[in-house]
Tab-separated table of C-alpha atoms in Angstrom:
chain	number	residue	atom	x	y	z
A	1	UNK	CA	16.769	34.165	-33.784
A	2	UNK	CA	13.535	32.000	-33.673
A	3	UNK	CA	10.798	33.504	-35.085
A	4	UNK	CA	8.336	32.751	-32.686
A	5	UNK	CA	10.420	33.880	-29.648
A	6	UNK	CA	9.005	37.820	-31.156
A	7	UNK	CA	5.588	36.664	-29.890
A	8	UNK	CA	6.350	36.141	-26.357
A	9	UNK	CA	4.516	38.827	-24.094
A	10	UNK	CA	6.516	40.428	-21.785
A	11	UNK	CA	5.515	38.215	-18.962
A	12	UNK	CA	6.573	35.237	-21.069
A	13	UNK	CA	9.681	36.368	-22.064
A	14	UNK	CA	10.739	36.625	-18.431
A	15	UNK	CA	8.555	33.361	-17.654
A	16	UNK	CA	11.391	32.283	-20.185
A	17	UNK	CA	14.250	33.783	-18.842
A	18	UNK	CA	14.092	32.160	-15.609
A	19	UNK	CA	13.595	28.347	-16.758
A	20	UNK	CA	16.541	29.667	-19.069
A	21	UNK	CA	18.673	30.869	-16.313
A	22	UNK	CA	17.876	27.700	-14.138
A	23	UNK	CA	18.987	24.987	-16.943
A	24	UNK	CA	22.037	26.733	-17.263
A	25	UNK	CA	22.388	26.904	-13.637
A	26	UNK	CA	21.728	22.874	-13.597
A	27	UNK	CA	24.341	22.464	-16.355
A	28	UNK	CA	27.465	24.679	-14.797
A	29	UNK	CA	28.850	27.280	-12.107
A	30	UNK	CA	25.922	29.502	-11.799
A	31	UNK	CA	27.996	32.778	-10.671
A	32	UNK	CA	29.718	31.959	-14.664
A	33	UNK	CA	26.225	32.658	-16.372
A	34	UNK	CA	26.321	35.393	-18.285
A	35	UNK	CA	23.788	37.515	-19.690
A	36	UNK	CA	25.381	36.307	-23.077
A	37	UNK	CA	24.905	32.774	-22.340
A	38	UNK	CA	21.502	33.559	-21.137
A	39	UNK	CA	20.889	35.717	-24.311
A	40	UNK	CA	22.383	32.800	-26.440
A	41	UNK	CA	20.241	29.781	-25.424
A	42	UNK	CA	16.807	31.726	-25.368
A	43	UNK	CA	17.968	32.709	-29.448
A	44	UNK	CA	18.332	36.816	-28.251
A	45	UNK	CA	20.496	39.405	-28.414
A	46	UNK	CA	21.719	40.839	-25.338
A	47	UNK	CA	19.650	43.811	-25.915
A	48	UNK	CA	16.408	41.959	-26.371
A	49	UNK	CA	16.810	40.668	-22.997
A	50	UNK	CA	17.837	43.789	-21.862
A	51	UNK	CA	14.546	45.227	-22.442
A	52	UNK	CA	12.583	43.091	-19.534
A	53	UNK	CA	15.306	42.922	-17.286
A	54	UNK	CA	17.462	46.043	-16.151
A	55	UNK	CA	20.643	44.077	-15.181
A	56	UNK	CA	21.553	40.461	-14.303
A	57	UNK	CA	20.723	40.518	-10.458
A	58	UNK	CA	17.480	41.531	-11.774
A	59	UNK	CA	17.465	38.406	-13.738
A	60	UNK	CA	18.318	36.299	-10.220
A	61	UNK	CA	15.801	38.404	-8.398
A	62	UNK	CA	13.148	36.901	-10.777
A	63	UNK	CA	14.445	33.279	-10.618
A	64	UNK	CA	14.038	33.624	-6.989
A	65	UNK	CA	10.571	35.391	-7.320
A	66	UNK	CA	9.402	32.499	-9.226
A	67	UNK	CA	11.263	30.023	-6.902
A	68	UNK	CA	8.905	31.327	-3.714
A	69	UNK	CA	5.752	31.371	-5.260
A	70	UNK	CA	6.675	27.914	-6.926
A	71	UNK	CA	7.328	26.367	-3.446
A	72	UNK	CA	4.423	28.241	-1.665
A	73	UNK	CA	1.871	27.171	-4.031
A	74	UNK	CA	3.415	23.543	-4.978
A	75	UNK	CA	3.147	22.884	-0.642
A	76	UNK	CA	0.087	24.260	0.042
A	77	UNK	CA	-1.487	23.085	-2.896
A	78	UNK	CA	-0.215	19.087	-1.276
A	79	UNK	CA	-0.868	19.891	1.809
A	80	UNK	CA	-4.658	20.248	1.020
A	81	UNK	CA	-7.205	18.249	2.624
A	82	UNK	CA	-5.050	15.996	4.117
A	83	UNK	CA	-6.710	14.687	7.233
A	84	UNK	CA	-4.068	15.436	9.745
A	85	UNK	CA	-0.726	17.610	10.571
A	86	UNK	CA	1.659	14.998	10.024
A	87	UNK	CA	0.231	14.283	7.173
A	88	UNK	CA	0.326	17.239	5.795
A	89	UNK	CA	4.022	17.775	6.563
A	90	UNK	CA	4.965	14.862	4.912
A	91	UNK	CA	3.105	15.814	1.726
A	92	UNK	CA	4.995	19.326	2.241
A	93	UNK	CA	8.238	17.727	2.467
A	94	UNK	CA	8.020	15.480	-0.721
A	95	UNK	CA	6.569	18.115	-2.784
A	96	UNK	CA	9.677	20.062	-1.541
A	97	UNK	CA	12.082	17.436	-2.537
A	98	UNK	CA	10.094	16.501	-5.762
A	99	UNK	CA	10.471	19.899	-7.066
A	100	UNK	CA	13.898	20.639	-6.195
A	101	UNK	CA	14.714	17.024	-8.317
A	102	UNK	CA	13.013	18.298	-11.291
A	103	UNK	CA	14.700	21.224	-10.944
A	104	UNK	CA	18.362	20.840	-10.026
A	105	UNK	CA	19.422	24.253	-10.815
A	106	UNK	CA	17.393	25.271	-7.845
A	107	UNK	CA	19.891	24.329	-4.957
A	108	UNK	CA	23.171	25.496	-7.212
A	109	UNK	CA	21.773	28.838	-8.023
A	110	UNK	CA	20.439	29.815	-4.500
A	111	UNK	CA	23.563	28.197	-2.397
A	112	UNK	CA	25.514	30.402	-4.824
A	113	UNK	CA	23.594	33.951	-4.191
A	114	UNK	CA	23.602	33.191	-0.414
A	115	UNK	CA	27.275	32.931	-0.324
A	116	UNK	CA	27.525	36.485	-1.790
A	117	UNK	CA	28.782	38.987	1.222
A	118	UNK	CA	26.526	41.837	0.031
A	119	UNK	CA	22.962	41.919	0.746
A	120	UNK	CA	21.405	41.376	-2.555
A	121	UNK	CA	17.722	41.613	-3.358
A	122	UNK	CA	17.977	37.986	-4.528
A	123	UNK	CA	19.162	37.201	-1.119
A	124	UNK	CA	16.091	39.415	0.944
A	125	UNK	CA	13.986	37.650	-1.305
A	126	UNK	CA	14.858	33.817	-0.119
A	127	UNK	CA	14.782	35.578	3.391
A	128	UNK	CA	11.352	36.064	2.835
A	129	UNK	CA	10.216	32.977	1.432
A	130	UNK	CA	11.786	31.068	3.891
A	131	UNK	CA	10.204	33.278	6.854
A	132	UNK	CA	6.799	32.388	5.193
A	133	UNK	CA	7.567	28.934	4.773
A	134	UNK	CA	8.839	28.623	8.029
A	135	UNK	CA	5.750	30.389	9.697
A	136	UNK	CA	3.362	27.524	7.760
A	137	UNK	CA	5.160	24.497	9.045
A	138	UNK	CA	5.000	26.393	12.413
A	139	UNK	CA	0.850	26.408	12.225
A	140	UNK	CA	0.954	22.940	11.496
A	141	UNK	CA	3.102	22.077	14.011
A	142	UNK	CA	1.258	23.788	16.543
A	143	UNK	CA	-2.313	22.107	15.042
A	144	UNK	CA	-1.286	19.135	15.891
A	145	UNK	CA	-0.519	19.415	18.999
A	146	UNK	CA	-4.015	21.260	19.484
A	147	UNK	CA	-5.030	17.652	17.766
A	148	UNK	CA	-2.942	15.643	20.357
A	149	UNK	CA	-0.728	13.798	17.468
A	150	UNK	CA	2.161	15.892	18.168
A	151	UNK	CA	4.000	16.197	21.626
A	152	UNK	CA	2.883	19.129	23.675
A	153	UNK	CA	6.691	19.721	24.628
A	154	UNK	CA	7.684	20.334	21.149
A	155	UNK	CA	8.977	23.817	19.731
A	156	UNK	CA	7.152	24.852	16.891
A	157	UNK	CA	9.809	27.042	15.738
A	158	UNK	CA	12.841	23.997	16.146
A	159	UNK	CA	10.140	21.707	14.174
A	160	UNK	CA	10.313	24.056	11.324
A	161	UNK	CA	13.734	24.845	11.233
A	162	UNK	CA	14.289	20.982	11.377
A	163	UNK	CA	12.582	20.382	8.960
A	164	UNK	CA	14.107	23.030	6.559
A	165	UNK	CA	17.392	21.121	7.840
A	166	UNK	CA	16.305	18.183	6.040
A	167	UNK	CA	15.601	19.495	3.013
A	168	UNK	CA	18.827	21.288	2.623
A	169	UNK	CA	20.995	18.280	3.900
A	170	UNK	CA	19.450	16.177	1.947
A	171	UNK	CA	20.057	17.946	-1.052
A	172	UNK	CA	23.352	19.454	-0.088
A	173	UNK	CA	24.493	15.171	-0.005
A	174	UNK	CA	23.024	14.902	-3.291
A	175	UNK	CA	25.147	17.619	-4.882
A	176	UNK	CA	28.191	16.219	-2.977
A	177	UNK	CA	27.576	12.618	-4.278
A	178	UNK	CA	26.778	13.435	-7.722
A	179	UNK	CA	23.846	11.403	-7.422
A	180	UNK	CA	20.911	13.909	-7.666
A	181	UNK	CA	17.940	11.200	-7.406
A	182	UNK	CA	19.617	10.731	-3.840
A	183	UNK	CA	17.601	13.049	-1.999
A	184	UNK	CA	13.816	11.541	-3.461
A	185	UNK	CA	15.344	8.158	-2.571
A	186	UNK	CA	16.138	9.196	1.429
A	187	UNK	CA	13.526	11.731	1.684
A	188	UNK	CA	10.836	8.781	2.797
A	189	UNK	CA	13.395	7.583	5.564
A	190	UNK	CA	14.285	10.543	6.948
A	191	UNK	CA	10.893	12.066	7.593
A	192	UNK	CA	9.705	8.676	9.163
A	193	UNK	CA	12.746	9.678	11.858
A	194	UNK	CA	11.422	13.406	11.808
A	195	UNK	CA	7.258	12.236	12.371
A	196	UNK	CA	8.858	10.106	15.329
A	197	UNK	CA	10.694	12.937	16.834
A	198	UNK	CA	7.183	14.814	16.826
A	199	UNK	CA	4.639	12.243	17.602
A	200	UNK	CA	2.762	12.333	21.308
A	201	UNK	CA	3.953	9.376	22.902
Protein backbone atom coordinates (compact mmCIF):
# COMPACT_ATOMS: atom_id res chain seq x y z
CA UNK A 1 0.00 0.00 0.00
CA UNK A 2 1.30 3.62 -0.59
CA UNK A 3 1.93 5.36 2.30
CA UNK A 4 0.49 8.48 1.50
CA UNK A 5 -2.84 7.03 0.22
CA UNK A 6 -3.52 6.84 4.62
CA UNK A 7 -3.71 10.66 4.38
CA UNK A 8 -6.49 11.02 2.04
CA UNK A 9 -9.67 12.55 3.83
CA UNK A 10 -12.63 10.86 3.31
CA UNK A 11 -13.78 13.14 0.60
CA UNK A 12 -10.51 12.44 -1.22
CA UNK A 13 -10.52 8.99 -1.01
CA UNK A 14 -13.81 8.89 -2.87
CA UNK A 15 -12.58 12.02 -5.05
CA UNK A 16 -10.10 9.04 -5.80
CA UNK A 17 -12.26 6.33 -6.28
CA UNK A 18 -14.14 7.77 -9.02
CA UNK A 19 -11.12 8.99 -11.37
CA UNK A 20 -10.09 5.30 -10.34
CA UNK A 21 -13.23 3.71 -11.44
CA UNK A 22 -13.35 5.89 -14.70
CA UNK A 23 -9.64 4.89 -16.00
CA UNK A 24 -10.53 1.50 -15.58
CA UNK A 25 -13.72 2.07 -17.25
CA UNK A 26 -11.59 3.82 -20.27
CA UNK A 27 -9.25 0.80 -20.29
CA UNK A 28 -11.98 -2.30 -20.40
CA UNK A 29 -15.74 -3.61 -20.06
CA UNK A 30 -16.93 -1.44 -17.33
CA UNK A 31 -19.77 -3.97 -15.99
CA UNK A 32 -16.09 -6.38 -15.44
CA UNK A 33 -14.73 -3.79 -12.79
CA UNK A 34 -14.55 -5.13 -9.74
CA UNK A 35 -14.27 -3.75 -6.44
CA UNK A 36 -10.89 -5.77 -6.44
CA UNK A 37 -9.63 -4.15 -9.44
CA UNK A 38 -10.78 -0.91 -8.10
CA UNK A 39 -9.18 -1.77 -4.67
CA UNK A 40 -5.96 -2.90 -6.59
CA UNK A 41 -5.07 0.19 -8.69
CA UNK A 42 -5.86 2.84 -5.87
CA UNK A 43 -3.01 0.43 -3.62
CA UNK A 44 -6.21 -0.74 -1.01
CA UNK A 45 -7.60 -3.51 0.34
CA UNK A 46 -11.06 -4.23 -0.38
CA UNK A 47 -11.96 -3.30 3.05
CA UNK A 48 -10.34 0.10 2.98
CA UNK A 49 -12.56 0.96 0.23
CA UNK A 50 -15.24 -0.56 1.83
CA UNK A 51 -15.24 1.93 4.48
CA UNK A 52 -16.42 5.10 2.15
CA UNK A 53 -18.46 3.21 -0.04
CA UNK A 54 -21.23 0.65 1.14
CA UNK A 55 -21.28 -1.49 -2.07
CA UNK A 56 -20.20 -1.10 -5.73
CA UNK A 57 -23.42 0.65 -7.15
CA UNK A 58 -22.58 3.03 -4.52
CA UNK A 59 -19.27 3.40 -6.12
CA UNK A 60 -21.22 4.11 -9.76
CA UNK A 61 -23.66 6.33 -7.97
CA UNK A 62 -20.64 8.58 -7.09
CA UNK A 63 -18.98 8.43 -10.56
CA UNK A 64 -22.20 9.66 -11.81
CA UNK A 65 -22.57 12.28 -8.94
CA UNK A 66 -19.34 13.67 -9.95
CA UNK A 67 -20.17 13.25 -13.71
CA UNK A 68 -23.36 15.89 -13.26
CA UNK A 69 -21.82 18.39 -11.33
CA UNK A 70 -18.67 18.07 -13.69
CA UNK A 71 -20.86 18.80 -16.79
CA UNK A 72 -23.11 21.43 -15.02
CA UNK A 73 -20.34 23.47 -13.84
CA UNK A 74 -17.76 22.81 -16.89
CA UNK A 75 -21.07 24.37 -19.33
CA UNK A 76 -22.12 26.99 -17.40
CA UNK A 77 -18.89 28.01 -16.40
CA UNK A 78 -18.27 28.37 -20.84
CA UNK A 79 -21.25 29.55 -21.37
CA UNK A 80 -20.46 32.75 -19.31
CA UNK A 81 -20.57 36.08 -20.71
CA UNK A 82 -20.83 35.10 -24.02
CA UNK A 83 -22.65 37.81 -25.89
CA UNK A 84 -25.38 35.82 -27.44
CA UNK A 85 -27.49 32.34 -27.31
CA UNK A 86 -25.85 30.72 -30.05
CA UNK A 87 -22.94 31.49 -28.78
CA UNK A 88 -23.34 30.22 -25.80
CA UNK A 89 -24.57 26.86 -27.10
CA UNK A 90 -21.72 26.37 -29.03
CA UNK A 91 -19.36 26.99 -26.10
CA UNK A 92 -21.80 24.40 -24.21
CA UNK A 93 -21.41 21.91 -26.81
CA UNK A 94 -17.51 21.90 -27.06
CA UNK A 95 -17.03 21.97 -23.45
CA UNK A 96 -19.35 18.88 -23.62
CA UNK A 97 -17.33 17.13 -26.16
CA UNK A 98 -13.94 18.39 -24.68
CA UNK A 99 -14.65 16.75 -21.49
CA UNK A 100 -16.05 13.61 -22.57
CA UNK A 101 -12.43 13.30 -24.80
CA UNK A 102 -10.44 13.75 -21.77
CA UNK A 103 -12.40 11.46 -20.20
CA UNK A 104 -13.27 8.43 -22.30
CA UNK A 105 -14.48 6.29 -19.59
CA UNK A 106 -17.37 8.66 -19.38
CA UNK A 107 -19.52 7.36 -22.41
CA UNK A 108 -18.49 3.42 -21.65
CA UNK A 109 -19.44 3.57 -18.06
CA UNK A 110 -22.83 5.45 -18.41
CA UNK A 111 -24.02 3.56 -21.85
CA UNK A 112 -23.28 0.51 -19.68
CA UNK A 113 -25.52 1.46 -16.40
CA UNK A 114 -28.32 2.65 -18.76
CA UNK A 115 -28.56 -0.65 -20.38
CA UNK A 116 -29.20 -2.26 -16.94
CA UNK A 117 -33.17 -3.33 -16.78
CA UNK A 118 -33.47 -2.35 -13.10
CA UNK A 119 -33.83 1.11 -12.04
CA UNK A 120 -30.62 1.84 -10.37
CA UNK A 121 -29.77 4.97 -8.43
CA UNK A 122 -26.90 5.44 -10.91
CA UNK A 123 -29.47 5.45 -13.55
CA UNK A 124 -32.13 8.21 -11.58
CA UNK A 125 -29.13 10.06 -11.18
CA UNK A 126 -28.19 10.63 -15.14
CA UNK A 127 -32.09 11.13 -15.31
CA UNK A 128 -31.59 14.02 -13.39
CA UNK A 129 -28.69 15.56 -14.80
CA UNK A 130 -29.90 15.28 -18.06
CA UNK A 131 -33.44 16.90 -17.06
CA UNK A 132 -31.30 19.87 -15.74
CA UNK A 133 -29.19 20.01 -18.61
CA UNK A 134 -31.89 19.77 -20.84
CA UNK A 135 -33.98 22.56 -19.04
CA UNK A 136 -30.64 25.07 -19.56
CA UNK A 137 -30.29 24.58 -23.26
CA UNK A 138 -34.12 25.08 -23.23
CA UNK A 139 -33.64 28.86 -21.59
CA UNK A 140 -31.21 29.54 -24.08
CA UNK A 141 -33.06 28.45 -26.74
CA UNK A 142 -35.95 30.34 -25.85
CA UNK A 143 -33.51 33.72 -25.17
CA UNK A 144 -32.76 33.82 -28.34
CA UNK A 145 -35.60 33.84 -29.84
CA UNK A 146 -36.70 36.68 -27.27
CA UNK A 147 -33.26 38.18 -29.00
CA UNK A 148 -34.57 37.48 -32.60
CA UNK A 149 -31.34 35.20 -33.57
CA UNK A 150 -33.26 32.12 -33.29
CA UNK A 151 -36.50 31.24 -35.32
CA UNK A 152 -39.69 31.99 -33.50
CA UNK A 153 -41.11 28.55 -34.88
CA UNK A 154 -38.57 26.56 -33.15
CA UNK A 155 -39.30 24.02 -30.17
CA UNK A 156 -37.28 24.68 -27.35
CA UNK A 157 -37.67 21.32 -26.04
CA UNK A 158 -36.66 19.47 -29.81
CA UNK A 159 -33.57 22.09 -29.73
CA UNK A 160 -32.40 20.53 -26.59
CA UNK A 161 -33.02 17.13 -27.19
CA UNK A 162 -31.16 17.73 -30.57
CA UNK A 163 -28.66 18.84 -29.30
CA UNK A 164 -28.14 16.07 -26.62
CA UNK A 165 -28.49 13.90 -29.98
CA UNK A 166 -25.33 15.25 -31.10
CA UNK A 167 -23.40 14.75 -28.38
CA UNK A 168 -24.27 11.17 -27.96
CA UNK A 169 -23.95 10.33 -31.78
CA UNK A 170 -21.06 11.84 -32.00
CA UNK A 171 -19.50 10.00 -29.41
CA UNK A 172 -21.37 6.79 -29.87
CA UNK A 173 -19.29 6.95 -33.78
CA UNK A 174 -16.24 7.52 -31.93
CA UNK A 175 -16.49 4.39 -29.80
CA UNK A 176 -17.62 2.46 -32.94
CA UNK A 177 -14.58 3.69 -35.01
CA UNK A 178 -12.02 3.31 -32.46
CA UNK A 179 -10.97 6.66 -33.14
CA UNK A 180 -11.84 8.61 -29.92
CA UNK A 181 -10.40 12.18 -31.11
CA UNK A 182 -13.32 11.69 -33.76
CA UNK A 183 -15.93 13.39 -32.00
CA UNK A 184 -13.59 16.93 -31.12
CA UNK A 185 -12.70 16.69 -34.83
CA UNK A 186 -16.69 16.71 -36.14
CA UNK A 187 -18.03 18.48 -33.24
CA UNK A 188 -17.21 22.08 -35.13
CA UNK A 189 -19.13 20.77 -38.33
CA UNK A 190 -21.93 19.48 -36.92
CA UNK A 191 -23.00 22.36 -34.73
CA UNK A 192 -22.46 24.81 -37.74
CA UNK A 193 -25.51 22.43 -39.31
CA UNK A 194 -27.32 22.60 -35.79
CA UNK A 195 -26.84 26.92 -35.44
CA UNK A 196 -28.36 26.80 -39.12
CA UNK A 197 -31.27 24.71 -38.22
CA UNK A 198 -31.97 27.43 -35.40
CA UNK A 199 -31.07 30.70 -36.88
CA UNK A 200 -34.11 33.38 -37.82
CA UNK A 201 -34.00 33.51 -41.38
Amino acid sequence: MDPRSRSLSAGERRAETVATILELAAEGEPSQITTAAIAQRMRLTQGALFRHFPNKDAMWQAVLEWLSGELLTRTETAAANVPTALDALQAIFMSHIELVMQRPGIPRLLFGELQRADDTLAKRVARSVMTRYGERLERLVTRGQHEGEIDQSVDSAVASTMFIGMVQGLVVQSLLMGDFKRARRAAPEAFVLYRRALESR
